[in-house]
PDB file of C-alpha atoms and ligand atoms in Angstrom:
ATOM      1  CA  MET A  22    -133.091 -73.645  53.035  1.00 50.00           C
ATOM      2  CA  SER A  23    -135.611 -76.406  54.226  1.00 49.00           C
ATOM      3  CA  GLU A  24    -136.288 -79.610  52.769  1.00 70.00           C
ATOM      4  CA  ILE A  25    -139.329 -78.914  52.571  1.00 84.00           C
ATOM      5  CA  LYS A  26    -141.286 -76.700  50.008  1.00 94.00           C
ATOM      6  CA  LEU A  27    -142.381 -74.644  52.044  1.00 96.00           C
ATOM      7  CA  ILE A  28    -143.521 -71.978  48.336  1.00 97.00           C
ATOM      8  CA  ARG A  29    -145.136 -74.152  45.892  1.00 96.00           C
ATOM      9  CA  GLU A  30    -144.593 -72.853  41.934  1.00 94.00           C
ATOM     10  CA  ASP A  31    -147.213 -70.436  41.680  1.00 96.00           C
ATOM     11  CA  GLY A  32    -145.419 -68.373  44.443  1.00 95.00           C
ATOM     12  CA  ARG A  33    -148.539 -69.340  46.737  1.00 98.00           C
ATOM     13  CA  ARG A  34    -147.772 -70.361  51.012  1.00 98.00           C
ATOM     14  CA  LEU A  35    -148.720 -74.289  51.421  1.00 97.00           C
ATOM     15  CA  ASP A  36    -152.126 -73.060  52.974  1.00 97.00           C
ATOM     16  CA  GLY A  37    -152.174 -71.005  49.010  1.00 97.00           C
ATOM     17  CA  ARG A  38    -151.217 -67.437  51.006  1.00 98.00           C
ATOM     18  CA  LEU A  39    -149.723 -64.804  48.956  1.00 98.00           C
ATOM     19  CA  PRO A  40    -146.450 -63.866  51.211  1.00 98.00           C
ATOM     20  CA  GLU A  41    -147.910 -60.833  52.325  1.00 98.00           C
ATOM     21  CA  GLU A  42    -151.011 -62.518  53.775  1.00 98.00           C
ATOM     22  CA  LEU A  43    -152.373 -62.421  56.608  1.00 98.00           C
ATOM     23  CA  ARG A  44    -154.188 -65.106  58.100  1.00 98.00           C
ATOM     24  CA  PRO A  45    -158.145 -65.050  58.392  1.00 98.00           C
ATOM     25  CA  ILE A  46    -159.129 -62.920  61.379  1.00 98.00           C
ATOM     26  CA  LYS A  47    -161.916 -62.697  63.976  1.00 98.00           C
ATOM     27  CA  ILE A  48    -162.462 -60.987  66.911  1.00 98.00           C
ATOM     28  CA  GLU A  49    -164.848 -60.481  69.391  1.00 98.00           C
ATOM     29  CA  VAL A  50    -164.740 -58.540  72.330  1.00 98.00           C
ATOM     30  CA  GLY A  51    -166.651 -59.648  75.866  1.00 98.00           C
ATOM     31  CA  VAL A  52    -166.993 -62.861  75.639  1.00 98.00           C
ATOM     32  CA  LEU A  53    -166.272 -63.379  78.877  1.00 98.00           C
ATOM     33  CA  LYS A  54    -168.798 -62.258  81.935  1.00 97.00           C
ATOM     34  CA  ARG A  55    -167.133 -62.148  85.137  1.00 98.00           C
ATOM     35  CA  ALA A  56    -163.893 -60.630  83.656  1.00 98.00           C
ATOM     36  CA  ASP A  57    -164.015 -56.800  84.070  1.00 98.00           C
ATOM     37  CA  GLY A  58    -162.449 -56.811  79.804  1.00 98.00           C
ATOM     38  CA  SER A  59    -162.172 -59.771  77.611  1.00 98.00           C
ATOM     39  CA  CYS A  60    -161.559 -60.879  73.067  1.00 98.00           C
ATOM     40  CA  TYR A  61    -161.365 -63.963  71.497  1.00 98.00           C
ATOM     41  CA  PHE A  62    -159.546 -63.661  68.968  1.00 99.00           C
ATOM     42  CA  GLU A  63    -158.541 -66.281  66.154  1.00 98.00           C
ATOM     43  CA  LEU A  64    -156.122 -66.244  63.635  1.00 98.00           C
ATOM     44  CA  GLY A  65    -156.071 -69.080  61.477  1.00 98.00           C
ATOM     45  CA  ARG A  66    -156.226 -71.431  63.221  1.00 98.00           C
ATOM     46  CA  ASN A  67    -155.264 -70.584  66.303  1.00 98.00           C
ATOM     47  CA  LYS A  68    -157.296 -70.014  68.823  1.00 98.00           C
ATOM     48  CA  VAL A  69    -157.548 -67.689  72.329  1.00 98.00           C
ATOM     49  CA  VAL A  70    -158.798 -66.200  75.189  1.00 99.00           C
ATOM     50  CA  ALA A  71    -158.400 -62.481  77.088  1.00 99.00           C
ATOM     51  CA  ALA A  72    -159.573 -61.609  79.911  1.00 99.00           C
ATOM     52  CA  VAL A  73    -158.141 -58.429  82.834  1.00 98.00           C
ATOM     53  CA  TYR A  74    -159.318 -57.791  86.057  1.00 98.00           C
ATOM     54  CA  GLY A  75    -159.104 -54.736  87.533  1.00 94.00           C
ATOM     55  CA  PRO A  76    -157.735 -52.095  88.231  1.00 97.00           C
ATOM     56  CA  ARG A  77    -157.807 -54.307  92.238  1.00 97.00           C
ATOM     57  CA  GLU A  78    -156.477 -54.125  95.073  1.00 95.00           C
ATOM     58  CA  LEU A  79    -152.684 -55.830  94.623  1.00 96.00           C
ATOM     59  CA  HIS A  80    -152.119 -58.538  96.966  1.00 92.00           C
ATOM     60  CA  PRO A  81    -149.760 -59.337  99.160  1.00 92.00           C
ATOM     61  CA  ARG A  82    -149.975 -54.065 100.119  1.00 94.00           C
ATOM     62  CA  HIS A  83    -145.390 -55.027 100.396  1.00 95.00           C
ATOM     63  CA  ALA A  84    -146.061 -55.258  96.189  1.00 93.00           C
ATOM     64  CA  GLN A  85    -148.708 -52.105  95.532  1.00 97.00           C
ATOM     65  CA  ASP A  86    -146.719 -49.818  93.895  1.00 97.00           C
ATOM     66  CA  ALA A  87    -147.234 -46.170  95.907  1.00 97.00           C
ATOM     67  CA  ARG A  88    -146.859 -44.178  92.196  1.00 97.00           C
ATOM     68  CA  ARG A  89    -148.495 -46.377  89.633  1.00 98.00           C
ATOM     69  CA  ALA A  90    -151.015 -49.630  89.073  1.00 98.00           C
ATOM     70  CA  ALA A  91    -148.363 -53.005  88.791  1.00 97.00           C
ATOM     71  CA  VAL A  92    -149.262 -54.832  85.601  1.00 98.00           C
ATOM     72  CA  ARG A  93    -149.310 -58.417  85.922  1.00 98.00           C
ATOM     73  CA  PHE A  94    -149.425 -61.159  82.614  1.00 98.00           C
ATOM     74  CA  ARG A  95    -150.072 -64.428  82.404  1.00 98.00           C
ATOM     75  CA  TYR A  96    -149.746 -66.400  79.096  1.00 98.00           C
ATOM     76  CA  ASN A  97    -150.984 -70.127  78.894  1.00 98.00           C
ATOM     77  CA  MET A  98    -151.171 -73.021  77.027  1.00 98.00           C
ATOM     78  CA  ALA A  99    -153.556 -75.464  77.604  1.00 97.00           C
ATOM     79  CA  PRO A 100    -152.454 -78.982  78.219  1.00 97.00           C
ATOM     80  CA  PHE A 101    -154.824 -80.382  74.077  1.00 97.00           C
ATOM     81  CA  SER A 102    -153.999 -77.085  72.287  1.00 97.00           C
ATOM     82  CA  VAL A 103    -150.625 -77.991  71.137  1.00 96.00           C
ATOM     83  CA  GLU A 104    -151.101 -81.421  68.530  1.00 93.00           C
ATOM     84  CA  GLU A 105    -148.923 -83.845  71.162  1.00 94.00           C
ATOM     85  CA  ARG A 106    -150.819 -82.658  75.321  1.00 94.00           C
ATOM     86  CA  ARG A 107    -147.768 -80.115  77.283  1.00 93.00           C
ATOM     87  CA  ARG A 108    -148.088 -80.839  81.086  1.00 94.00           C
ATOM     88  CA  PRO A 109    -149.912 -77.714  82.550  1.00 95.00           C
ATOM     89  CA  GLY A 110    -149.012 -75.248  84.255  1.00 94.00           C
ATOM     90  CA  PRO A 111    -145.646 -72.702  83.422  1.00 95.00           C
ATOM     91  CA  ASP A 112    -142.726 -74.014  81.962  1.00 96.00           C
ATOM     92  CA  ARG A 113    -139.332 -71.702  80.393  1.00 97.00           C
ATOM     93  CA  ARG A 114    -141.156 -70.865  77.242  1.00 97.00           C
ATOM     94  CA  SER A 115    -144.878 -69.390  78.801  1.00 98.00           C
ATOM     95  CA  VAL A 116    -142.566 -66.958  81.985  1.00 98.00           C
ATOM     96  CA  GLU A 117    -140.434 -65.901  78.342  1.00 98.00           C
ATOM     97  CA  ILE A 118    -143.486 -65.216  76.313  1.00 98.00           C
ATOM     98  CA  SER A 119    -145.777 -63.494  79.273  1.00 98.00           C
ATOM     99  CA  LYS A 120    -143.152 -61.133  80.233  1.00 98.00           C
ATOM    100  CA  VAL A 121    -142.680 -59.994  76.410  1.00 98.00           C
ATOM    101  CA  SER A 122    -146.152 -59.314  76.702  1.00 98.00           C
ATOM    102  CA  ARG A 123    -146.130 -57.880  79.583  1.00 98.00           C
ATOM    103  CA  GLU A 124    -143.802 -55.132  77.480  1.00 98.00           C
ATOM    104  CA  ALA A 125    -145.635 -55.401  74.887  1.00 98.00           C
ATOM    105  CA  LEU A 126    -148.601 -54.212  76.166  1.00 98.00           C
ATOM    106  CA  GLU A 127    -146.962 -51.480  79.152  1.00 98.00           C
ATOM    107  CA  PRO A 128    -146.213 -48.308  77.351  1.00 98.00           C
ATOM    108  CA  VAL A 129    -149.859 -47.458  76.497  1.00 98.00           C
ATOM    109  CA  ILE A 130    -151.466 -48.810  79.674  1.00 98.00           C
ATOM    110  CA  ILE A 131    -151.553 -45.710  82.345  1.00 98.00           C
ATOM    111  CA  ALA A 132    -150.311 -47.380  85.539  1.00 98.00           C
ATOM    112  CA  GLU A 133    -149.675 -43.192  87.104  1.00 98.00           C
ATOM    113  CA  TYR A 134    -154.163 -43.522  87.048  1.00 97.00           C
ATOM    114  CA  TYR A 135    -154.301 -46.202  89.306  1.00 97.00           C
ATOM    115  CA  PRO A 136    -151.190 -46.568  92.381  1.00 97.00           C
ATOM    116  CA  ARG A 137    -150.985 -49.394  94.361  1.00 97.00           C
ATOM    117  CA  ALA A 138    -153.950 -51.697  92.167  1.00 98.00           C
ATOM    118  CA  ALA A 139    -153.300 -54.741  89.969  1.00 98.00           C
ATOM    119  CA  ILE A 140    -154.459 -54.464  86.139  1.00 98.00           C
ATOM    120  CA  ASP A 141    -153.699 -58.719  85.792  1.00 98.00           C
ATOM    121  CA  ILE A 142    -153.633 -60.163  81.650  1.00 98.00           C
ATOM    122  CA  PHE A 143    -154.788 -63.170  81.470  1.00 98.00           C
ATOM    123  CA  VAL A 144    -153.791 -65.101  77.963  1.00 99.00           C
ATOM    124  CA  GLU A 145    -155.374 -68.722  77.099  1.00 98.00           C
ATOM    125  CA  ILE A 146    -154.246 -70.507  74.361  1.00 98.00           C
ATOM    126  CA  LEU A 147    -156.829 -73.018  73.701  1.00 98.00           C
ATOM    127  CA  GLU A 148    -155.594 -73.957  70.210  1.00 98.00           C
ATOM    128  CA  SER A 149    -152.122 -73.410  68.484  1.00 98.00           C
ATOM    129  CA  ASP A 150    -150.469 -73.417  65.023  1.00 98.00           C
ATOM    130  CA  ALA A 151    -148.269 -71.203  65.754  1.00 98.00           C
ATOM    131  CA  GLY A 152    -148.579 -66.861  66.193  1.00 98.00           C
ATOM    132  CA  THR A 153    -149.846 -67.348  70.215  1.00 98.00           C
ATOM    133  CA  ARG A 154    -147.856 -64.585  71.383  1.00 98.00           C
ATOM    134  CA  THR A 155    -149.083 -62.242  68.651  1.00 98.00           C
ATOM    135  CA  ALA A 156    -153.326 -63.530  69.033  1.00 99.00           C
ATOM    136  CA  GLY A 157    -152.342 -62.967  72.644  1.00 99.00           C
ATOM    137  CA  ILE A 158    -150.891 -59.753  72.857  1.00 99.00           C
ATOM    138  CA  ASN A 159    -153.565 -58.675  70.204  1.00 99.00           C
ATOM    139  CA  ALA A 160    -156.799 -60.504  72.510  1.00 99.00           C
ATOM    140  CA  ALA A 161    -155.053 -59.011  75.845  1.00 99.00           C
ATOM    141  CA  SER A 162    -155.008 -54.932  73.399  1.00 98.00           C
ATOM    142  CA  VAL A 163    -158.456 -55.038  73.129  1.00 98.00           C
ATOM    143  CA  ALA A 164    -159.449 -56.998  76.382  1.00 98.00           C
ATOM    144  CA  LEU A 165    -157.600 -54.338  78.357  1.00 98.00           C
ATOM    145  CA  ALA A 166    -159.557 -52.118  76.312  1.00 98.00           C
ATOM    146  CA  ASP A 167    -162.899 -53.580  76.550  1.00 98.00           C
ATOM    147  CA  ALA A 168    -162.218 -52.712  80.472  1.00 98.00           C
ATOM    148  CA  GLY A 169    -161.838 -49.377  80.370  1.00 98.00           C
ATOM    149  CA  ILE A 170    -157.989 -48.986  81.200  1.00 98.00           C
ATOM    150  CA  PRO A 171    -156.840 -45.731  79.891  1.00 98.00           C
ATOM    151  CA  MET A 172    -154.365 -46.273  77.119  1.00 98.00           C
ATOM    152  CA  LYS A 173    -152.135 -44.646  74.847  1.00 97.00           C
ATOM    153  CA  GLY A 174    -152.733 -46.379  71.587  1.00 97.00           C
ATOM    154  CA  LEU A 175    -153.984 -50.000  71.393  1.00 98.00           C
ATOM    155  CA  VAL A 176    -150.701 -52.568  70.316  1.00 98.00           C
ATOM    156  CA  SER A 177    -151.194 -55.338  67.294  1.00 98.00           C
ATOM    157  CA  ALA A 178    -149.112 -57.961  66.953  1.00 99.00           C
ATOM    158  CA  VAL A 179    -147.932 -60.193  64.511  1.00 98.00           C
ATOM    159  CA  ALA A 180    -144.739 -62.975  62.793  1.00 98.00           C
ATOM    160  CA  VAL A 181    -142.649 -61.926  60.382  1.00 98.00           C
ATOM    161  CA  GLY A 182    -140.433 -64.845  58.290  1.00 98.00           C
ATOM    162  CA  LYS A 183    -138.349 -65.827  56.094  1.00 98.00           C
ATOM    163  CA  VAL A 184    -139.380 -69.322  54.571  1.00 97.00           C
ATOM    164  CA  ASP A 185    -137.906 -70.877  50.914  1.00 96.00           C
ATOM    165  CA  GLY A 186    -135.850 -67.401  50.972  1.00 96.00           C
ATOM    166  CA  GLN A 187    -138.910 -65.392  50.618  1.00 97.00           C
ATOM    167  CA  ILE A 188    -140.426 -63.057  53.735  1.00 98.00           C
ATOM    168  CA  VAL A 189    -143.645 -63.986  54.637  1.00 98.00           C
ATOM    169  CA  LEU A 190    -146.258 -62.451  56.599  1.00 98.00           C
ATOM    170  CA  ASP A 191    -148.391 -64.607  59.241  1.00 98.00           C
ATOM    171  CA  LEU A 192    -146.354 -67.742  59.867  1.00 98.00           C
ATOM    172  CA  MET A 193    -148.390 -70.778  60.533  1.00 98.00           C
ATOM    173  CA  SER A 194    -146.624 -73.840  62.375  1.00 97.00           C
ATOM    174  CA  GLU A 195    -145.425 -75.789  59.362  1.00 97.00           C
ATOM    175  CA  GLU A 196    -143.415 -72.348  58.124  1.00 97.00           C
ATOM    176  CA  ASP A 197    -142.907 -71.894  62.172  1.00 97.00           C
ATOM    177  CA  GLN A 198    -140.770 -75.638  61.740  1.00 96.00           C
ATOM    178  CA  TYR A 199    -139.226 -75.502  59.613  1.00 96.00           C
ATOM    179  CA  GLY A 200    -138.587 -71.622  57.836  1.00 96.00           C
ATOM    180  CA  GLU A 201    -134.925 -69.932  58.474  1.00 96.00           C
ATOM    181  CA  MET A 202    -136.229 -66.729  60.536  1.00 97.00           C
ATOM    182  CA  ASP A 203    -139.579 -66.141  62.171  1.00 97.00           C
ATOM    183  CA  MET A 204    -139.628 -62.667  64.086  1.00 98.00           C
ATOM    184  CA  PRO A 205    -142.675 -61.575  65.935  1.00 98.00           C
ATOM    185  CA  VAL A 206    -143.280 -57.797  66.231  1.00 98.00           C
ATOM    186  CA  ALA A 207    -145.804 -55.577  67.969  1.00 98.00           C
ATOM    187  CA  MET A 208    -146.581 -52.090  68.206  1.00 98.00           C
ATOM    188  CA  VAL A 209    -148.223 -49.002  68.785  1.00 98.00           C
ATOM    189  CA  THR A 210    -149.149 -48.242  65.206  1.00 95.00           C
ATOM    190  CA  ARG A 211    -151.398 -44.421  67.021  1.00 93.00           C
ATOM    191  CA  THR A 212    -146.922 -43.665  67.699  1.00 95.00           C
ATOM    192  CA  ASN A 213    -145.056 -45.841  65.557  1.00 95.00           C
ATOM    193  CA  THR A 214    -143.526 -46.931  68.459  1.00 98.00           C
ATOM    194  CA  ILE A 215    -142.208 -50.614  68.811  1.00 98.00           C
ATOM    195  CA  THR A 216    -142.654 -52.564  71.314  1.00 98.00           C
ATOM    196  CA  LEU A 217    -141.821 -56.566  71.333  1.00 98.00           C
ATOM    197  CA  LEU A 218    -139.452 -57.460  68.429  1.00 98.00           C
ATOM    198  CA  GLN A 219    -138.440 -61.313  68.834  1.00 98.00           C
ATOM    199  CA  MET A 220    -136.124 -62.471  66.483  1.00 97.00           C
ATOM    200  CA  ASP A 221    -134.811 -66.018  66.249  1.00 94.00           C
ATOM    201  CA  GLY A 222    -133.341 -67.708  63.073  1.00 95.00           C
ATOM    202  CA  ARG A 223    -130.689 -64.683  60.683  1.00 92.00           C
ATOM    203  CA  VAL A 224    -131.116 -62.806  58.109  1.00 95.00           C
ATOM    204  CA  THR A 225    -129.654 -59.882  56.027  1.00 97.00           C
ATOM    205  CA  MET A 226    -129.942 -55.596  56.814  1.00 97.00           C
ATOM    206  CA  GLU A 227    -131.981 -55.438  53.938  1.00 98.00           C
ATOM    207  CA  GLU A 228    -133.788 -58.562  54.520  1.00 98.00           C
ATOM    208  CA  PHE A 229    -134.453 -57.963  57.900  1.00 98.00           C
ATOM    209  CA  ASP A 230    -135.862 -54.107  56.760  1.00 98.00           C
ATOM    210  CA  ARG A 231    -138.331 -55.572  54.442  1.00 98.00           C
ATOM    211  CA  ALA A 232    -139.297 -57.822  57.162  1.00 98.00           C
ATOM    212  CA  LEU A 233    -139.823 -54.957  59.344  1.00 98.00           C
ATOM    213  CA  ASP A 234    -141.453 -53.506  56.947  1.00 98.00           C
ATOM    214  CA  LEU A 235    -144.075 -55.627  56.558  1.00 98.00           C
ATOM    215  CA  ALA A 236    -144.469 -57.073  59.680  1.00 98.00           C
ATOM    216  CA  ILE A 237    -146.102 -53.431  60.252  1.00 98.00           C
ATOM    217  CA  ALA A 238    -147.630 -53.552  57.323  1.00 98.00           C
ATOM    218  CA  GLY A 239    -149.769 -56.295  59.322  1.00 98.00           C
ATOM    219  CA  CYS A 240    -150.247 -54.372  62.173  1.00 98.00           C
ATOM    220  CA  ARG A 241    -151.751 -51.495  60.993  1.00 98.00           C
ATOM    221  CA  ARG A 242    -154.377 -54.145  58.699  1.00 98.00           C
ATOM    222  CA  ILE A 243    -155.107 -55.772  62.708  1.00 98.00           C
ATOM    223  CA  TYR A 244    -155.064 -52.283  64.398  1.00 98.00           C
ATOM    224  CA  GLU A 245    -158.283 -51.795  62.488  1.00 98.00           C
ATOM    225  CA  LEU A 246    -160.134 -55.030  63.039  1.00 98.00           C
ATOM    226  CA  GLN A 247    -159.312 -53.909  67.350  1.00 98.00           C
ATOM    227  CA  ARG A 248    -160.466 -50.779  66.444  1.00 98.00           C
ATOM    228  CA  LYS A 249    -164.172 -51.443  64.416  1.00 98.00           C
ATOM    229  CA  ALA A 250    -164.979 -55.406  66.614  1.00 98.00           C
ATOM    230  CA  LEU A 251    -164.666 -52.187  68.934  1.00 98.00           C
ATOM    231  CA  ILE A 252    -167.008 -50.157  68.419  1.00 97.00           C
ATOM    232  CA  GLU A 253    -169.197 -52.343  67.320  1.00 96.00           C
ATOM    233  CA  LYS A 254    -169.269 -53.547  71.012  1.00 94.00           C
ATOM    234  CA  TYR A 255    -169.576 -50.212  71.443  1.00 91.00           C
ATOM    235  CA  SER A 256    -172.774 -49.248  68.833  1.00 90.00           C
ATOM    236  CA  GLU A 257    -174.291 -53.037  70.168  1.00 81.00           C
ATOM    237  CA  SER A 258    -174.314 -51.948  73.748  1.00 77.00           C
ATOM    238  CA  ARG A 259    -175.053 -48.009  73.618  1.00 77.00           C
ATOM    239  CA  ALA A 260    -178.158 -49.588  70.762  1.00 79.00           C
ATOM    240  CA  GLU A 261    -179.599 -51.493  73.519  1.00 80.00           C
ATOM    241  CA  GLU A 262    -178.909 -49.630  76.508  1.00 78.00           C
ATOM    242  CA  GLY A 263    -181.335 -47.331  74.131  1.00 73.00           C
ATOM    243  CA  GLY A 264    -184.042 -50.220  74.033  1.00 60.00           C
ATOM    244  CA  VAL A 265    -183.856 -49.250  70.557  1.00 51.00           C
TER     245      VAL A 265
HETATM  246  N1  LIG B  29    -145.819 -75.237  70.713  1.00 51.76           N
HETATM  247  C1  LIG B  29    -146.320 -76.961  70.248  1.00 51.76           C
HETATM  248  N2  LIG B  29    -145.385 -77.345  71.400  1.00 51.76           N
HETATM  249  C2  LIG B  29    -145.157 -76.437  72.677  1.00 51.76           C
HETATM  250  C3  LIG B  29    -144.914 -74.792  72.743  1.00 51.76           C
HETATM  251  C4  LIG B  29    -145.278 -74.714  71.144  1.00 51.76           C
HETATM  252  O1  LIG B  29    -146.673 -77.457  70.178  1.00 51.76           O
HETATM  253  O2  LIG B  29    -144.706 -77.314  74.066  1.00 51.76           O
HETATM  254  C5  LIG B  29    -147.100 -74.931  68.587  1.00 51.76           C
HETATM  255  C6  LIG B  29    -147.577 -74.844  69.149  1.00 51.76           C
HETATM  256  O3  LIG B  29    -147.938 -74.658  68.073  1.00 51.76           O
HETATM  257  C7  LIG B  29    -146.487 -72.428  68.653  1.00 51.76           C
HETATM  258  C8  LIG B  29    -145.209 -73.100  68.060  1.00 51.76           C
HETATM  259  O4  LIG B  29    -145.565 -74.422  68.335  1.00 51.76           O
HETATM  260  O5  LIG B  29    -148.103 -72.191  68.286  1.00 51.76           O
HETATM  261  C9  LIG B  29    -144.643 -71.934  67.362  1.00 51.76           C
HETATM  262  O6  LIG B  29    -144.389 -71.701  69.332  1.00 51.76           O
HETATM  263  P1  LIG B  29    -143.586 -70.400  68.904  1.00 51.76           P
HETATM  264  O7  LIG B  29    -141.997 -70.834  70.564  1.00 51.76           O
HETATM  265  O8  LIG B  29    -143.013 -70.397  67.982  1.00 51.76           O
HETATM  266  O9  LIG B  29    -143.601 -68.890  69.553  1.00 51.76           O
HETATM  267  P2  LIG B  29    -145.795 -68.783  68.828  1.00 51.76           P
HETATM  268  O10 LIG B  29    -145.608 -68.889  67.462  1.00 51.76           O
HETATM  269  O11 LIG B  29    -146.986 -69.857  69.326  1.00 51.76           O
HETATM  270  O12 LIG B  29    -146.031 -67.480  69.391  1.00 51.76           O
END
């Protein structure tokens, strides 16, 4: 158990949430003019932008795959996005997050339609408060759809964890730092396929099952918000085209 109390007497967390509650979410589609697809995603105090470019010709040419498009993903934390200014540029953590985020999204992208091409996904973390990799995957998934990339479904992601002996949804910074377990999960909600599952900490099998159920329920809620944001954007642009 942690020294710091993360669950209050009334059963609520330090920010007033119940164990199974998500932080407030805001999604905006198509925020960047020069990207083929983009999305701004807020999850509590996390602020994240995803930009998608492509399908476009892949350079260098010797890296092209004649059977499919290459999906590339770069996660980057702005130096000012964290409490203590970080050195700009990639580090071990961002290389790892870029890899697992790409693997979380690749199963839904129909890359075979675009041989020799590249689909580039950039995620920029502007402000962070734990859960940035999941916020980045959510943003990237919406940005891919906004770019018109053919997909088998949207990917939704959220972290679950254990704090003060309780399984809770969507860890904020204090819970991530002082809690007993942190488990980011991404899934294709339509097919119920988990595409990312990491875990830092220890839990019993029962607790793991509970945590996974909670993550799946959280992903479903996020999926609905992603879907709604995309529908809103495209009904708006259709209305504009029609001169309404
Ligand atoms: N963090 C930080 N400096 C760093 C890396 C992370 O302050 O160099 C903070 C940041 O707020 C991040 C949190 O620690 O959101 C948790 O980081 P973690 O590696 O668990 O990834 P995340 O939960 O953001 O996916």
